[in-house]
PDB file of C-alpha atoms in Angstrom:
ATOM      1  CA  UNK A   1      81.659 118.886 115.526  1.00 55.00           C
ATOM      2  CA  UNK A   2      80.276 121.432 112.840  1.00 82.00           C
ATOM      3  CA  UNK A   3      76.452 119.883 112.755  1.00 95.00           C
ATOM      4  CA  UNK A   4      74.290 116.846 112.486  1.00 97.00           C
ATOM      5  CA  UNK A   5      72.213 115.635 109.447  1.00 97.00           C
ATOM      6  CA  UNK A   6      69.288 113.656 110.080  1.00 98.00           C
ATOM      7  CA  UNK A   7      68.893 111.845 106.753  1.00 97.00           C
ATOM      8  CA  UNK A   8      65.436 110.345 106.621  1.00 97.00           C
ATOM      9  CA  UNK A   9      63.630 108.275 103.528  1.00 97.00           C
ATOM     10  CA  UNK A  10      59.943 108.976 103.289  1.00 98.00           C
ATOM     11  CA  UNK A  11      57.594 106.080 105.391  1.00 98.00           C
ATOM     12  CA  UNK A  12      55.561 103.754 103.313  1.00 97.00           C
ATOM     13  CA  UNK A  13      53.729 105.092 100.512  1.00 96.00           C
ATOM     14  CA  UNK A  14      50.839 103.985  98.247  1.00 94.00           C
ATOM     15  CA  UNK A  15      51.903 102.253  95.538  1.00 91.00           C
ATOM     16  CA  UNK A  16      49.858 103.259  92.279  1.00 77.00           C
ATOM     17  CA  UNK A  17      49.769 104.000  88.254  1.00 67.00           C
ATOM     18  CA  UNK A  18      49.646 107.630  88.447  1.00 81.00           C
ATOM     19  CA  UNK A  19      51.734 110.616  89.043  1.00 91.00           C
ATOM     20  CA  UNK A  20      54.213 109.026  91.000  1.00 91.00           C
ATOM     21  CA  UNK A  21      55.366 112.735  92.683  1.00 94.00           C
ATOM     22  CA  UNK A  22      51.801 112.672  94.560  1.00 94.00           C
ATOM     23  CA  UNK A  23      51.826 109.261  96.011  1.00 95.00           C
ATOM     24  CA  UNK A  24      50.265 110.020  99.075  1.00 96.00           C
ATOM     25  CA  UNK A  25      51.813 107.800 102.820  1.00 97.00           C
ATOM     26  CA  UNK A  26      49.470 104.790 103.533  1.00 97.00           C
ATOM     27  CA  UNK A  27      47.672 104.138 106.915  1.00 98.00           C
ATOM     28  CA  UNK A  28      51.337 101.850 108.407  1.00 98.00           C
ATOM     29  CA  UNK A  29      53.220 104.984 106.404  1.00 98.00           C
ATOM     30  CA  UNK A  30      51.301 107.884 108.604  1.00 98.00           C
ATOM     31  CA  UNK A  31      51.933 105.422 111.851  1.00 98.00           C
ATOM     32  CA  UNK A  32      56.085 105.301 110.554  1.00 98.00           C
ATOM     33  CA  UNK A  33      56.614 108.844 110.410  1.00 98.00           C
ATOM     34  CA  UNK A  34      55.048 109.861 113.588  1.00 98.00           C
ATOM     35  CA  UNK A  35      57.100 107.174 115.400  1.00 97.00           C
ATOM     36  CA  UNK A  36      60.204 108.110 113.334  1.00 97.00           C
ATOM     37  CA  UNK A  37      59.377 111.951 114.999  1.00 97.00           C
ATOM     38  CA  UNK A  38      58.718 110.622 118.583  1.00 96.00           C
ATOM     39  CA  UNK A  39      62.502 108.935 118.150  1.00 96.00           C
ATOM     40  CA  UNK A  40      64.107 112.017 116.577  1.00 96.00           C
ATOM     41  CA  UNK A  41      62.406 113.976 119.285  1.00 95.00           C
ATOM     42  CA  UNK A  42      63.889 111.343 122.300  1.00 95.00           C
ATOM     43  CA  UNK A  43      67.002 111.536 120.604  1.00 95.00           C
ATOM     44  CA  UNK A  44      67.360 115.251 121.299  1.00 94.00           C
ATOM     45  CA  UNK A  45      67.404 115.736 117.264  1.00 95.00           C
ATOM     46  CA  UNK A  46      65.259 118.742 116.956  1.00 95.00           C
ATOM     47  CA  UNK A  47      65.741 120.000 113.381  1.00 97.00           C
ATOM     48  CA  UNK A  48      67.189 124.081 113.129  1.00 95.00           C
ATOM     49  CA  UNK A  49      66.089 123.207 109.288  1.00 97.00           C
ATOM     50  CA  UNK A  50      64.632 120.717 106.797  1.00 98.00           C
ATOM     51  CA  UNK A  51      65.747 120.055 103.230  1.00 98.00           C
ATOM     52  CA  UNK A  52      62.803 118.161 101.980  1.00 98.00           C
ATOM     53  CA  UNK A  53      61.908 116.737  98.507  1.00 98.00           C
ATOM     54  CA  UNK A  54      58.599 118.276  97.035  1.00 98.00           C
ATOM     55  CA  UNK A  55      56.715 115.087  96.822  1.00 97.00           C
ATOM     56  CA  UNK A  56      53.531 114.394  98.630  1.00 97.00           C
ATOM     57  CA  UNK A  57      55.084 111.622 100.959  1.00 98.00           C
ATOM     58  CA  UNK A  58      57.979 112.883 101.788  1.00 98.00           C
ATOM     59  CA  UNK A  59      56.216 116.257 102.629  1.00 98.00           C
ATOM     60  CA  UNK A  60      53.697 114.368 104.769  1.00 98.00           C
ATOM     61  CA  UNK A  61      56.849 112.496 106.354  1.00 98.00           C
ATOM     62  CA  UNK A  62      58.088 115.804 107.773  1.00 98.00           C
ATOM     63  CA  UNK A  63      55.274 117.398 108.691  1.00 97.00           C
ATOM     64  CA  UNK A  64      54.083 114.156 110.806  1.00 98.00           C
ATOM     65  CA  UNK A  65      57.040 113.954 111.977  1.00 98.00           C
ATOM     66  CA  UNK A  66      57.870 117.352 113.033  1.00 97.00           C
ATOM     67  CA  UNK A  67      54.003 116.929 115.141  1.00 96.00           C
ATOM     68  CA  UNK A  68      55.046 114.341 116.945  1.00 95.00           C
ATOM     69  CA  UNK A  69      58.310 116.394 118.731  1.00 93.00           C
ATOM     70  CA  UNK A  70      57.053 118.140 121.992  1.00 88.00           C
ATOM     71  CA  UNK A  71      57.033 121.989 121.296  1.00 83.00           C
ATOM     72  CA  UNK A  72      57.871 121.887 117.464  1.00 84.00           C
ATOM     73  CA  UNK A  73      61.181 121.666 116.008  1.00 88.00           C
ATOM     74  CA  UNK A  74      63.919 124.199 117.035  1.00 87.00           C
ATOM     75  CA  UNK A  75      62.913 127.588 117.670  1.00 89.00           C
ATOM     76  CA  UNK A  76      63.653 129.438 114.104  1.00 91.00           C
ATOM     77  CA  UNK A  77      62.943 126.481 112.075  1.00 95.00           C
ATOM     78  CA  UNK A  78      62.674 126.425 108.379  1.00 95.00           C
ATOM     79  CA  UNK A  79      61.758 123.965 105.771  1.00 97.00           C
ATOM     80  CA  UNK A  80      63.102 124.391 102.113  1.00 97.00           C
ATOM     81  CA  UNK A  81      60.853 122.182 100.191  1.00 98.00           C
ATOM     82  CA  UNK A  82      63.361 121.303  96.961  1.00 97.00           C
ATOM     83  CA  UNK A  83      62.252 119.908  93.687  1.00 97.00           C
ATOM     84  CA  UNK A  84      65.878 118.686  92.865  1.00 97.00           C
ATOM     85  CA  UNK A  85      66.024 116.157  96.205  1.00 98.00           C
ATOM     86  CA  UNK A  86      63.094 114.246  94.359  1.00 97.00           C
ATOM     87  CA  UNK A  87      64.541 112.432  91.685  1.00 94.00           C
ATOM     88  CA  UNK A  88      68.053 113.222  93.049  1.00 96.00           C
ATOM     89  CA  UNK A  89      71.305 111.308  92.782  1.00 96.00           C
ATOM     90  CA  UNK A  90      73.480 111.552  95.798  1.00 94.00           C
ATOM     91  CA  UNK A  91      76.018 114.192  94.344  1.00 96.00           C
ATOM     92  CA  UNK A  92      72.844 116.163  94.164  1.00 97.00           C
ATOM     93  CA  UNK A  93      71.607 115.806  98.125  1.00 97.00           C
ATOM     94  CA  UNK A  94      75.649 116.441  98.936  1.00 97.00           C
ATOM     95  CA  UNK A  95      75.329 119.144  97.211  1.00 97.00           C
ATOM     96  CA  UNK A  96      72.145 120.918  98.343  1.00 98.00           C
ATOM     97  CA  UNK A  97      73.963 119.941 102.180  1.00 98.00           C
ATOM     98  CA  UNK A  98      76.791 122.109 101.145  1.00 97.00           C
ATOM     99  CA  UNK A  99      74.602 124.989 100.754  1.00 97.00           C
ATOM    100  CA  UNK A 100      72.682 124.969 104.121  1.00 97.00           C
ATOM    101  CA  UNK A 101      74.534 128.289 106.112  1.00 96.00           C
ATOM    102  CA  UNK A 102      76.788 127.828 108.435  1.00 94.00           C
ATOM    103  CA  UNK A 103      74.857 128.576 111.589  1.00 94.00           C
ATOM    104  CA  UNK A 104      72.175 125.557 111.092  1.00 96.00           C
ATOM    105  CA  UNK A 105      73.392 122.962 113.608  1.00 96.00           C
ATOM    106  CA  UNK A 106      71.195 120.519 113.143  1.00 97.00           C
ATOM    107  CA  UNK A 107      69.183 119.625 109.403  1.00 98.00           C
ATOM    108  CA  UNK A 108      66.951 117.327 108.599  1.00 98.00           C
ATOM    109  CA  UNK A 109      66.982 115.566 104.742  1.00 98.00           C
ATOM    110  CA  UNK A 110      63.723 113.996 103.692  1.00 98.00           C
ATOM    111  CA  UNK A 111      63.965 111.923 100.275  1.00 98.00           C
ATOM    112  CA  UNK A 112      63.598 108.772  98.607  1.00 97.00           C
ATOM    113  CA  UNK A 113      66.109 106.014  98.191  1.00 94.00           C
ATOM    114  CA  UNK A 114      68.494 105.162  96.150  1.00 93.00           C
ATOM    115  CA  UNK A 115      70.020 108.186  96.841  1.00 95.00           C
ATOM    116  CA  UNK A 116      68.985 109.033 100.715  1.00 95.00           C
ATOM    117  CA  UNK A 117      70.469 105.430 101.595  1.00 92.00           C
ATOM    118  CA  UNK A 118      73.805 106.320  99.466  1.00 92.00           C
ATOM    119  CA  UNK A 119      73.998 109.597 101.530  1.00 93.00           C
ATOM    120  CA  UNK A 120      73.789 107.749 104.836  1.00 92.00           C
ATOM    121  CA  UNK A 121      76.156 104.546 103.645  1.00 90.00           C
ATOM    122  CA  UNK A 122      78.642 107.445 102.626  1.00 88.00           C
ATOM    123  CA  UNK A 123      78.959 108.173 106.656  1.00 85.00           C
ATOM    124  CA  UNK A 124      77.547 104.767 108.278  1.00 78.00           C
ATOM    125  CA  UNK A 125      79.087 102.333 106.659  1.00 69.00           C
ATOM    126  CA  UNK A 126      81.321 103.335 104.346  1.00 69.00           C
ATOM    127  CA  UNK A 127      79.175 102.925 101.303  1.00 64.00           C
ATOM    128  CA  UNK A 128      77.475  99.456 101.534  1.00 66.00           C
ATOM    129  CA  UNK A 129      74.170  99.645 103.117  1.00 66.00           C
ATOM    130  CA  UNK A 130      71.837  97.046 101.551  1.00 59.00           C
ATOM    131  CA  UNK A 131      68.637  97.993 103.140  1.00 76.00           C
ATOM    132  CA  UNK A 132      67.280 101.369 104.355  1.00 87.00           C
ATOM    133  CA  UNK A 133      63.769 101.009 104.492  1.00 93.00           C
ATOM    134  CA  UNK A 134      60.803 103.322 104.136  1.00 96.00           C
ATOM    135  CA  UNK A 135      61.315 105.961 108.048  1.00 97.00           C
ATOM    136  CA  UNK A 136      64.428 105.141 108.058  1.00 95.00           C
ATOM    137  CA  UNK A 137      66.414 107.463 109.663  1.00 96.00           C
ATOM    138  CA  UNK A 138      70.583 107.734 110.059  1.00 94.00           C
ATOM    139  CA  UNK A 139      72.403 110.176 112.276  1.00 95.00           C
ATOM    140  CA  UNK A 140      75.324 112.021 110.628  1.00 95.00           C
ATOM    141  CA  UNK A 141      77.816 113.857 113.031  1.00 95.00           C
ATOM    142  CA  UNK A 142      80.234 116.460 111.030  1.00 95.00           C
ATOM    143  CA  UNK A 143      83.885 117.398 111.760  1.00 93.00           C
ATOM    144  CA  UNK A 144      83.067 119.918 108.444  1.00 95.00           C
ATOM    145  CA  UNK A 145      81.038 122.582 107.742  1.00 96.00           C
ATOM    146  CA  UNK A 146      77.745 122.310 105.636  1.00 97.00           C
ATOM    147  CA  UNK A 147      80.221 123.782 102.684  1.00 96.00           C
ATOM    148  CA  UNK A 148      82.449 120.800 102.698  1.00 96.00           C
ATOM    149  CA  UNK A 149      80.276 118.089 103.719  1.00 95.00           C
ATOM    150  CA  UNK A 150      81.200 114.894 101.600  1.00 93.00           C
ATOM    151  CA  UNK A 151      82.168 111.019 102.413  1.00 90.00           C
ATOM    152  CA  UNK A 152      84.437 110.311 105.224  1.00 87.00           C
ATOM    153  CA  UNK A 153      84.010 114.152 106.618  1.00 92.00           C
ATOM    154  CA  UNK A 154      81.465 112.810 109.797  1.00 90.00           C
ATOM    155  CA  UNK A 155      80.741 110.003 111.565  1.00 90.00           C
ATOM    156  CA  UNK A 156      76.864 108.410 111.697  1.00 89.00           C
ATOM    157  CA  UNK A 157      74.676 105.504 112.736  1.00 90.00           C
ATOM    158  CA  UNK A 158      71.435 104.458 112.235  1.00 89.00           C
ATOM    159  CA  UNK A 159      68.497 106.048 114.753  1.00 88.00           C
ATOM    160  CA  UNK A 160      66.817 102.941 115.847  1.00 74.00           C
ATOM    161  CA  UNK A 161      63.507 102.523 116.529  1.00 60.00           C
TER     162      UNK A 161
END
């Protein structure tokens, strides 16, 4: 095994007129992503680093979630707070995988569906998901490096809650 990606889509936002890039998480949203940390944290999924979409849910997803793990993430973490992973397709998330270095073992991906829920059908199910809800989170186990991450190159299931 190369690494693990953690591909997570942002918990419950607000839904509202406005910028759409600063819907904020609502009150069941805040709840989601600190249980969706407490499981990554059982789980032994610490992140080494965190690709994570620039909007203001999906930054408050990580950073509730990332409280909730006993001690922090892994020691040496980094987030890389990207503006392409928020309206991204999921060539675009596959490709900002393939340019995580080599030595991150295990990375975190916090976006918004379609595309996050593409990402994880590409390894869970062979491309068919029909629901991945708002916390979701799916467990990605590579035989590949970051480099050459792509469909049918690891093995995942969902992280259940």
């Amino acid at each position: 095994m190369s690494g693990r990606l953690v591909i997570l889509r942002h918990a419950k936002a607000e839904h509202g007129t406005g910028d759409d890039h600063a819907r904020r998480l609502t009150e069941k949203g805040r709840a989601q992503a600190r249980a969706v940390g407490l499981r990554l944290a059982e789980a032994g999924l610490l992140p080494d680093r965190a690709i994570c979409s620039t909007a203001a849910r999906t930054r408050e997803t990580l950073e509730l979630a990332l409280g909730e793990m006993p001690g922090g993430p892994a020691p040496g973490f980094e987030a890389e707070y990207e503006d392409a992973a928020y309206a991204a397709d999921v060539d675009t998330l596959f490709d900002l995988v393939n340019l995580v270095p080599r030595e991150v073992g295990t990375l975190l991906l916090v976006g918004h569906n379609p595309a996050v829920a593409q990402l994880a059908s590409a390894f869970v199910d062979g491309g068919t998901f029909v629901s991945f809800p708002p916390a979701s989170a799916a467990v990605v186990s590579l035989e590949v490096d970051w480099l050459y991450a792509a469909p049918g190159t690891g093995t995942g299931y969902l992280l259940e809650g």
